[in-house]
XYZ file of C-alpha atoms in Angstrom:
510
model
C 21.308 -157.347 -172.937
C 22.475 -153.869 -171.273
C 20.871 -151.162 -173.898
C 23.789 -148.861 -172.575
C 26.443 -148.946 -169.895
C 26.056 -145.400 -168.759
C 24.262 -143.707 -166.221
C 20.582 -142.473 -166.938
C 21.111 -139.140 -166.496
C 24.320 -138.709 -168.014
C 23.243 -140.247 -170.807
C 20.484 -138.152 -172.289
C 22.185 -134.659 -170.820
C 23.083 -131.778 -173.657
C 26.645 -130.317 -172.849
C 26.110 -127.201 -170.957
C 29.078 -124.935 -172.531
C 30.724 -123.023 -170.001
C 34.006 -121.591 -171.048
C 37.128 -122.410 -169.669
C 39.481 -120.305 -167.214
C 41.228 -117.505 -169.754
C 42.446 -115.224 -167.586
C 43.486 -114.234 -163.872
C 40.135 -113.591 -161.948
C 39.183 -112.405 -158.257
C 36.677 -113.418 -156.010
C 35.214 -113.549 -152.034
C 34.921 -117.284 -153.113
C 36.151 -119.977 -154.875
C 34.252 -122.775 -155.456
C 36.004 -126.058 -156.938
C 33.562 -128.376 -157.992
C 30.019 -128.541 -160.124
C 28.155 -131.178 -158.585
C 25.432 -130.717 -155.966
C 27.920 -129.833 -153.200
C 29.747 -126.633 -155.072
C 26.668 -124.983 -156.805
C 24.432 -125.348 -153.950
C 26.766 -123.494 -152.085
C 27.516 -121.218 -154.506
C 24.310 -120.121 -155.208
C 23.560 -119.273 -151.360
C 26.952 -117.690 -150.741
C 26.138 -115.429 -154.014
C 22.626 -114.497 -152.602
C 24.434 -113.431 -149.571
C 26.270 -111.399 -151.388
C 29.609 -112.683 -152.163
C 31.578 -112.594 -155.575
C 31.652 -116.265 -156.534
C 33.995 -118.400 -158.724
C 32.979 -121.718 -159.653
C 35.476 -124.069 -161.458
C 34.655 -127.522 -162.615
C 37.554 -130.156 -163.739
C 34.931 -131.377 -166.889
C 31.500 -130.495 -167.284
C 28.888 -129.588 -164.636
C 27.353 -132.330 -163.106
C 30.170 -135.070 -164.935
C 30.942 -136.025 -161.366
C 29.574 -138.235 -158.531
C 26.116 -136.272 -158.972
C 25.632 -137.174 -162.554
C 26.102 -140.841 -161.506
C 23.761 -141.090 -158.427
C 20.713 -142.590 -158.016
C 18.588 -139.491 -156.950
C 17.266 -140.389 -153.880
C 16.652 -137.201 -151.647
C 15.470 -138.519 -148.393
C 16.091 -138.800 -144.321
C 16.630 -142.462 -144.601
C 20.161 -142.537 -144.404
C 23.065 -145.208 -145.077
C 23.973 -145.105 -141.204
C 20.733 -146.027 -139.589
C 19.850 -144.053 -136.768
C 19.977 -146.843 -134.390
C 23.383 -146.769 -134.950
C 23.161 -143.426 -134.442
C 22.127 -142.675 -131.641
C 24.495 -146.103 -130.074
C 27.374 -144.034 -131.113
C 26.639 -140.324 -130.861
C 23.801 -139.928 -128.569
C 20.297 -138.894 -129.179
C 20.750 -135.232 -129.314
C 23.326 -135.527 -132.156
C 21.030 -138.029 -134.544
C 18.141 -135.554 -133.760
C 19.561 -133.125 -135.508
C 21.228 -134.719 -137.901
C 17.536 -136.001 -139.233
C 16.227 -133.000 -138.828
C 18.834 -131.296 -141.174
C 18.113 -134.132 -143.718
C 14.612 -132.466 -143.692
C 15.904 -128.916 -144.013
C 17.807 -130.256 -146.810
C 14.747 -131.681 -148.660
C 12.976 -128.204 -147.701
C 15.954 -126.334 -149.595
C 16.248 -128.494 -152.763
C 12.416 -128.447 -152.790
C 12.726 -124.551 -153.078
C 15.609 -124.031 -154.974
C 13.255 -125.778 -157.770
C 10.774 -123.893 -157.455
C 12.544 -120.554 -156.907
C 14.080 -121.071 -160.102
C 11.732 -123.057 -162.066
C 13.985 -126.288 -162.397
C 11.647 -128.574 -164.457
C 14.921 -130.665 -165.539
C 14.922 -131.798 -162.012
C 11.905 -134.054 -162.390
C 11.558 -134.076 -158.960
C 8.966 -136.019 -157.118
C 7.794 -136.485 -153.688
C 7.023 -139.721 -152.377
C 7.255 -142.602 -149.267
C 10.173 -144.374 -148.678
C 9.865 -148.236 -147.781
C 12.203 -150.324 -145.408
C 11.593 -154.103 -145.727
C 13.040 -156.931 -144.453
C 12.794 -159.957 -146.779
C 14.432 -162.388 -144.451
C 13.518 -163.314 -140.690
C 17.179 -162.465 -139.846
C 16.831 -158.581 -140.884
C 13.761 -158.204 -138.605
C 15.368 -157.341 -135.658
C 17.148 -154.643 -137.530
C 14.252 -153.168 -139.128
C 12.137 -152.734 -135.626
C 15.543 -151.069 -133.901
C 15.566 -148.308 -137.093
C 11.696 -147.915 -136.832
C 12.159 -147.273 -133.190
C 14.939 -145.130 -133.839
C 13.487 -143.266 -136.628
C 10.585 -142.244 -134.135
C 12.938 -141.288 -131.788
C 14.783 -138.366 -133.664
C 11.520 -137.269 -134.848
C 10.655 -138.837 -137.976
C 7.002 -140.080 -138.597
C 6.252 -143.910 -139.070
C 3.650 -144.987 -141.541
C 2.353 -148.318 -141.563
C 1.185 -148.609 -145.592
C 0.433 -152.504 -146.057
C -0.324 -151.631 -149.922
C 3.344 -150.378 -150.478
C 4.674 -153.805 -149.070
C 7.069 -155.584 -151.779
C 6.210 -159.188 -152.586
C 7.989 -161.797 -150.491
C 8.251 -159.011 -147.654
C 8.274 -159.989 -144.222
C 7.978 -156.867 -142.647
C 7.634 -153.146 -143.161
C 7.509 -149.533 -142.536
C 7.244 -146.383 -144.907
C 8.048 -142.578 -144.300
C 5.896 -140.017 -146.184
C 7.103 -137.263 -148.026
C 10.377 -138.005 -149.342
C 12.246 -137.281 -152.802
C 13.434 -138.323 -155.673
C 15.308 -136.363 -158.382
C 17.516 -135.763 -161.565
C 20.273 -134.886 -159.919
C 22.224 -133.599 -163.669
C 19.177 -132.071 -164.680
C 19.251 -130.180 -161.131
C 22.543 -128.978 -161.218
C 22.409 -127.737 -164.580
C 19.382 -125.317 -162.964
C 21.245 -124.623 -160.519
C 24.484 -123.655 -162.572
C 22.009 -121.448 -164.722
C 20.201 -119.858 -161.173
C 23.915 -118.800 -159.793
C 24.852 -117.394 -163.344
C 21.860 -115.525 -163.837
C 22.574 -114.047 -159.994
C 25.831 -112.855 -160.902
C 28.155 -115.384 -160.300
C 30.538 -117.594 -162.727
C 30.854 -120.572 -164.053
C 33.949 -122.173 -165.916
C 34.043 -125.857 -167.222
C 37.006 -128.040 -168.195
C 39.245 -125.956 -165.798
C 40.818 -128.746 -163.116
C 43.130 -126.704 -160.558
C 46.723 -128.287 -160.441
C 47.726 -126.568 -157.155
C 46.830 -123.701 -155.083
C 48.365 -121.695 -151.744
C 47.842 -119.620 -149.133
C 49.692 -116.199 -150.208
C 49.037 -112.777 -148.115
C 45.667 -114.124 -146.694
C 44.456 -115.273 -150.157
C 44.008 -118.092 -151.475
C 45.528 -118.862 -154.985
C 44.203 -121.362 -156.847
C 46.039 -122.128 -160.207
C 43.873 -123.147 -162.897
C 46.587 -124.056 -165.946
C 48.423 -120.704 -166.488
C 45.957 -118.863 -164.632
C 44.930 -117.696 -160.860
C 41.663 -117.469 -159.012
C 42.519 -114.954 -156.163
C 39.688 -115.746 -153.424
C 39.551 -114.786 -149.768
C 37.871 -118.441 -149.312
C 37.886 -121.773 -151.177
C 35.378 -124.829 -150.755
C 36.180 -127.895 -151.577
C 33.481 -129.533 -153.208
C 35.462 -132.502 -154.686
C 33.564 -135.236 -153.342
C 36.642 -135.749 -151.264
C 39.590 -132.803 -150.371
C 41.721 -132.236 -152.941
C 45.792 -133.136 -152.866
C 46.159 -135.001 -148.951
C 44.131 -134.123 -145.980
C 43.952 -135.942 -143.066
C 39.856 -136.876 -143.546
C 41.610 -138.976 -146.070
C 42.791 -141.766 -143.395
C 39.459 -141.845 -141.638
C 37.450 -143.038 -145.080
C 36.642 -145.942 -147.268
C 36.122 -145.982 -151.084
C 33.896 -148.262 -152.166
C 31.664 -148.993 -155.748
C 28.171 -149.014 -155.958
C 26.068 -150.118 -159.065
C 23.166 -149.896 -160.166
C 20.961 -150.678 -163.319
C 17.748 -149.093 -164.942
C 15.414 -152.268 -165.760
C 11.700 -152.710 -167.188
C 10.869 -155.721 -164.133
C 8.208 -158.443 -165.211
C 7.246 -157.832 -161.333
C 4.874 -155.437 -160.473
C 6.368 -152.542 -158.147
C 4.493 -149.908 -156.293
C 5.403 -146.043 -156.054
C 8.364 -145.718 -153.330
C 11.647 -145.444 -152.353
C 12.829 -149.101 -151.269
C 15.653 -149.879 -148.779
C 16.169 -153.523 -147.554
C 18.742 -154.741 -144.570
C 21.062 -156.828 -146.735
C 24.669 -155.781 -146.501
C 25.594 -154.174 -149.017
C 22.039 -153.266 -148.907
C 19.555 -152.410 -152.283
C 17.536 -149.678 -153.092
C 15.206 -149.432 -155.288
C 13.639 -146.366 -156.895
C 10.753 -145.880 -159.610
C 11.928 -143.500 -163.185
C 10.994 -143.191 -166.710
C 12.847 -144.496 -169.925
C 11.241 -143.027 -173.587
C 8.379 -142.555 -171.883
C 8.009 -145.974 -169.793
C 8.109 -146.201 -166.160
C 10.820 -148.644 -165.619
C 12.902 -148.969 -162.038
C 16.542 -148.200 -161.039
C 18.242 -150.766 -158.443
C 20.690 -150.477 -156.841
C 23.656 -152.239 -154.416
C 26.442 -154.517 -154.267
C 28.856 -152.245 -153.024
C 32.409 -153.357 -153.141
C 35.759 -151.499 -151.786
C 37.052 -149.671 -154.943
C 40.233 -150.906 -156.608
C 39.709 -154.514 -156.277
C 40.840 -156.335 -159.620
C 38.163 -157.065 -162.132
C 35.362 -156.863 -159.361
C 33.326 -154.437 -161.562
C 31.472 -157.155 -164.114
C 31.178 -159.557 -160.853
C 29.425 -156.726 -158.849
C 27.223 -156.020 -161.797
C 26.221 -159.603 -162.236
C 25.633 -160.110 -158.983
C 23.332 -156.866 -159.092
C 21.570 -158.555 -162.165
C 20.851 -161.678 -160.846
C 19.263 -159.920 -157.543
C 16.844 -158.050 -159.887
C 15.965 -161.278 -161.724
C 15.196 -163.328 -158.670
C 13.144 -160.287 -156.930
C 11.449 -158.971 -159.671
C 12.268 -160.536 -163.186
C 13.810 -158.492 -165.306
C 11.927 -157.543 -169.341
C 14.654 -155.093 -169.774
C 18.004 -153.496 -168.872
C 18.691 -149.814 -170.461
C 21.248 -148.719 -168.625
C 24.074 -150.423 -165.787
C 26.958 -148.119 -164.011
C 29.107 -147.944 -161.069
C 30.278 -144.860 -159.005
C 32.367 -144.398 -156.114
C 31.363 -143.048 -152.412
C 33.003 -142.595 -149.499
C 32.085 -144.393 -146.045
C 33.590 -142.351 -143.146
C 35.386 -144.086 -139.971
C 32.877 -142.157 -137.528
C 29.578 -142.975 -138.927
C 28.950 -139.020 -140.256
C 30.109 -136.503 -142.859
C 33.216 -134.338 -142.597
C 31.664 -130.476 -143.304
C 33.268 -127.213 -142.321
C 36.532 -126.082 -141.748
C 39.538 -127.692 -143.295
C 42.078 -128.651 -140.979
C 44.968 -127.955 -143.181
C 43.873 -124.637 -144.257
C 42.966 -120.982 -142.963
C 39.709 -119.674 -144.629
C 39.453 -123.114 -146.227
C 36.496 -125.680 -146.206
C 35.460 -129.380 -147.412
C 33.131 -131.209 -147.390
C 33.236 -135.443 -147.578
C 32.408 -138.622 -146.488
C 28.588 -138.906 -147.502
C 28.308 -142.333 -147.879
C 25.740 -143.342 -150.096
C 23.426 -139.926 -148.911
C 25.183 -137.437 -151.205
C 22.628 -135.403 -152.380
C 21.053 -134.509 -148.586
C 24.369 -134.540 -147.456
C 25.967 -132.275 -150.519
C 23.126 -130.267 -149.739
C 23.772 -129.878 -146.270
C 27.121 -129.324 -146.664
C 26.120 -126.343 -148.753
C 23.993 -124.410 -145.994
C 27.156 -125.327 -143.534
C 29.518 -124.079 -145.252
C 27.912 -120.731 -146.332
C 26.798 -119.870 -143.481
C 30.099 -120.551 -141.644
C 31.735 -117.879 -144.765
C 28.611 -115.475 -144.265
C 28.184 -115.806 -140.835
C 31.229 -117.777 -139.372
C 29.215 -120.072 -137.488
C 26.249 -123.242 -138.260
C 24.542 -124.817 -135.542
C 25.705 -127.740 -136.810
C 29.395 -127.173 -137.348
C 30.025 -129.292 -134.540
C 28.434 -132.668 -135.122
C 30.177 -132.437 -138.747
C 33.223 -130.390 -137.475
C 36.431 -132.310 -139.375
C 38.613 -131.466 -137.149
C 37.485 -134.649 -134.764
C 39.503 -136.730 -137.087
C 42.796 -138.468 -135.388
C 45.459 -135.944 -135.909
C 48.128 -138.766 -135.036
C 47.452 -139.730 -138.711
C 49.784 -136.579 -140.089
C 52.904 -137.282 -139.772
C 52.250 -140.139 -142.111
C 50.438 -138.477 -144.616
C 53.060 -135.726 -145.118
C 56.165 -138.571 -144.996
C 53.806 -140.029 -147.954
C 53.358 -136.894 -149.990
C 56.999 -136.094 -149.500
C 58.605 -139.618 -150.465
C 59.886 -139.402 -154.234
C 58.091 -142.200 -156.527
C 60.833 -144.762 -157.348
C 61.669 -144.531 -161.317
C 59.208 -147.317 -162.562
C 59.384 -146.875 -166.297
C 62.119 -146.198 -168.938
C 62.319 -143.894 -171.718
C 60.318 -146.777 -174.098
C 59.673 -150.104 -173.107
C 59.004 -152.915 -175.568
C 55.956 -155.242 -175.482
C 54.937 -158.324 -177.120
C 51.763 -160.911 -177.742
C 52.438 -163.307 -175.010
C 52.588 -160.375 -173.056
C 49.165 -159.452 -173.888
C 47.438 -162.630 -173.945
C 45.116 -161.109 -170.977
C 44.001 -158.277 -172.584
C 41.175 -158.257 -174.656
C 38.694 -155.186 -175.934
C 38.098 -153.033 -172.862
C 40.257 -154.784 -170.404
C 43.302 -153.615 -168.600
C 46.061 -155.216 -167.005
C 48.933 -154.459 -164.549
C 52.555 -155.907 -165.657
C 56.322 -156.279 -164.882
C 58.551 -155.743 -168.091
C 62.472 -156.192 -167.382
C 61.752 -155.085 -163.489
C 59.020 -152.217 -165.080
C 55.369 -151.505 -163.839
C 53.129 -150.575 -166.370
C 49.197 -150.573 -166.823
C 47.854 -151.685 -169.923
C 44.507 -151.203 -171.258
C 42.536 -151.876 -175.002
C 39.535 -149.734 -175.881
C 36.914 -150.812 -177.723
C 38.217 -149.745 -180.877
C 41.563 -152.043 -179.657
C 44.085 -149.437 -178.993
C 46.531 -149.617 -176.703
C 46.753 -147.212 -173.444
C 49.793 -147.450 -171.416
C 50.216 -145.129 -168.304
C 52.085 -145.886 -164.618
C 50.037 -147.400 -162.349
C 51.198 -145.685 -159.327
C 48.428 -142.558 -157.676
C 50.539 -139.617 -157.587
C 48.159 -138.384 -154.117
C 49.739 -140.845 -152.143
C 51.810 -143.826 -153.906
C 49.126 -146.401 -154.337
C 48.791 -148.855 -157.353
C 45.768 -148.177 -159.319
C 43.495 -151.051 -160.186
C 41.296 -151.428 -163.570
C 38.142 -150.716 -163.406
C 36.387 -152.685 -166.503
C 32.695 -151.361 -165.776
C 33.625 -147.369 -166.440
C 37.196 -148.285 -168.003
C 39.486 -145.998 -165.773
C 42.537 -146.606 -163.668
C 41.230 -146.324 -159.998
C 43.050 -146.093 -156.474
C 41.493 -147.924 -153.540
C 43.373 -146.014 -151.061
C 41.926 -142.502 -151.361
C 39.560 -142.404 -154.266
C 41.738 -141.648 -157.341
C 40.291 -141.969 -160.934
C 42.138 -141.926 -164.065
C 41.297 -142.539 -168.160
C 42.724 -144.748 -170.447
C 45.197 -142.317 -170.737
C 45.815 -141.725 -167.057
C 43.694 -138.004 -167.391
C 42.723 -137.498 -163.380
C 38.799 -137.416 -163.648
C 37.973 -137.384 -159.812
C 39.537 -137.450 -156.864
C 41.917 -135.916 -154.403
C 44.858 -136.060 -156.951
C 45.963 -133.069 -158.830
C 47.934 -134.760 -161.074
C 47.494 -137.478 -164.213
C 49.060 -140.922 -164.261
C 51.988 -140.687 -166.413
C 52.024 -142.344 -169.729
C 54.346 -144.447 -171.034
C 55.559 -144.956 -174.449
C 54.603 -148.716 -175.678
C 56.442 -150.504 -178.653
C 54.674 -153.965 -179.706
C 56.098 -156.587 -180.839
C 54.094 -158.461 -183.088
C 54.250 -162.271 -183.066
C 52.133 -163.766 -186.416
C 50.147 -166.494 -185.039
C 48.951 -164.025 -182.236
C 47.854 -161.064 -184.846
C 44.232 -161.850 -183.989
C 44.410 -160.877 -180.442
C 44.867 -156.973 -181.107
């Protein structure tokens, strides 16, 4: 029995209370986004100086970081044997060693600012191979690891039982990545700059070499403005070079005994497996089954399929908590970070895969020093602009095409209708030549909206594990009410006014 179906670290967060936007406001920066991405760069562009503005579409931290697993490390979701195949030696060098300077930062960021909410915690990270098959893969990453410079430790007493093979690398991390961002959101305030919640920007242009970023019915004036959105906002051409996908993960007491580590094995979708503490306890959080977002009702299957992983490996006492979040796999094997190719004085950062808090973190000392500075030694290797341009004339003809009238004034809806939908469920129907998506709450009220992603046309899918409206094409996520939560688009799904029609013998179903 799941004790809750939220993430451990959103869970147990206090709200942090930043206001919201009241009034037109300059800056050298704008900042949209509070997750590990946007304050880490704000907080080093405002030590360097700059006037910051930081605006957050919820709460700080309500994103992607508040829903990852906290694993700060240089064992990334690419391998380096792939790596180096594709990009050469030179270019996965430095690409681990900036996972190290990335550690080095977070590591003194904490300590700078006395971030005991973090809970971080250094330890070795494990790769194992639990099948003969995923040997072969495990000795080309060791070797590859040891080529771009990170050191191979051979601990037999960190080996997982049933283990074949494998190797560990000392000195890694682990961390709370809300309770580290709400630090960090209290570090930038405290050094000048500003923070404002519940403020989502619903458009923004480049006017007389500013940037103008409308926040409701007011501006943020900034010379500059990062995109720290997880992915760009509104449609950019990064867009057509990445994958959404879901990963989950659960927070279990195991039966099993498991040493202190990080844990990777060579399954695909891989798991990973990480130790953290529960009322006290030390209990585990697993991860894996990654599936592309928006497939219909894939959410409880993933999450069972998660389950019964952790029961064969380990047992399982105990589950407290089970969620799913979305990540981004880029076409090319690395990040997007720097300069946005639709915008002057404009920068994003995306594409992390599963690494987002080394990679957010990266981002962050890319980005400001290319607005400090206006150059990073590693600008290149993460340069966005490689992306195929030939992909633009089809985004614009998709931003530009008016959305076919899909729902009348008020549509009318009955039981037989509804016979799918049960307490948080949501389904996608045809009334009299009409699309609509339908969902029940828990508390069995309706929510009706238009299923279409105003970004770029798609249908949204259901997503019954967080109970929101999500697009598989670009990343999208809606409410029950079609409220845009994350994502490129600036815009909500449209509701749609629902009449039922009650049928007697069917009262029982709503």
């Amino acid at each position: 029995m799941i004790k809750e179906r939220n993430s451990l670290w959103t869970s147990k967060k206090n709200q942090t209370g930043y206001p919201s936007i009241s009034s037109n406001l300059d800056a050298d920066v704008c900042v949209v986004g509070g997750g590990i991405t946007g304050l880490t760069t704000a907080i080093l562009l405002q030590k360097n100086g700059h006037k910051v503005i930081l605006v957050e579409r919820n709460q700080v931290g309500s994103g992607t970081t508040g829903y990852t697993t906290g694993h700060v490390t240089s064992a990334i979701d690419f391998y380096y044997h792939k790596l180096i195949k594709k990009e050469g030696l030179e270019k996965a060098t430095e690409v681990a060693m900036a996972t190290i300077k990335a550690r080095k930062l977070i590591e003194n960021l904490i300590q700078m600012h006395d971030i005991q909410a973090a809970n971080y915690e250094v330890l070795p990270a494990t790769y194992f191979a639990d099948r003969v098959e995923q040997i072969e893969t495990l000795e080309k990453e060791k070797e590859a690891m040891l080529q771009v410079g990170i050191p191979i430790k051979e601990l037999p007493d960190l080996s997982l039982k049933g283990s074949l093979s494998s190797f560990s690398i000392s000195g890694q991390g682990m961390i709370d990545g809300m309770g580290y961002v709400q630090g960090l959101a209290e570090a930038f305030q405290a050094a000048g700059g500003k923070v404002f919640e519940n403020s989502p920007v619903k458009d923004y242009e480049y006017i007389k070499n500013k940037w103008n970023v409308r926040i409701g019915d007011f501006f943020v004036i900034a010379d500059h403005m990062v995109h720290a959105t997880h992915t760009p906002m509104n449609i950019n051409p990064v867009q057509m070079e990445m994958i959404p996908y879901n990963s989950y993960a659960m927070v279990v007491k195991p039966k099993a005994e498991i040493k202190e580590s990080l844990y990777y094995d060579f399954d695909s979708p891989y798991h990973y497996i990480r130790p953290c503490q529960v009322g006290g306890e030390r209990c585990y959080l697993i991860g894996g089954s990654d599936s592309k977002t928006g497939k219909k009702n894939d959410q409880k299957k993933q999450l069972e399929k998660l389950e019964e992983y952790i029961h064969f490996k380990f047992g399982i006492d105990k589950i407290h908590y089970a969620w799913s979040d979305m990540f981004f796999e880029p076409a090319s094997h690395l990040p997007y970070i720097g300069k946005n190719p639709l915008g002057v004085n404009s920068y994003i950062a995306t594409g992390f895969s599963g690494d987002g808090l080394t990679f957010g973190t990266i981002s962050a000392m890319v980005i400001s020093s290319l607005i400090s500075d206006g150059h990073h030694h590693l600008q290149h290797i993460f340069n966005p602009a490689r992306v195929e341009f030939n992909a633009i004339p089809f985004i614009l003809k998709e931003n530009f095409n008016a959305l076919e009238h899909l729902v009348g004034d008020r549509i009318s809806l009955d039981n037989e209708q509804l016979h799918e939908l049960t307490s948080g469920k949501g389904i996608i129907i045809k009334i009299n030549d009409q699309t609509v998506g339908v969902s029940m709450d828990h508390n069995h009220k309706i929510h009706s909206v238009t299923p279409v992603c105003p970004h770029m046309k798609c249908i949204v899918q259901w997503n019954d594990s967080d109970q929101t409206w999500d697009c598989g094409c670009h990343g999208s996520r809606f409410d029950c009410d079609g409220k845009a939560i994350a994502g490129p688009s600036l815009s909500d799904l449209p509701p749609v006014k629902l009449d039922l029609v009650y049928r007697p013998e069917n009262q029982h179903e709503l």
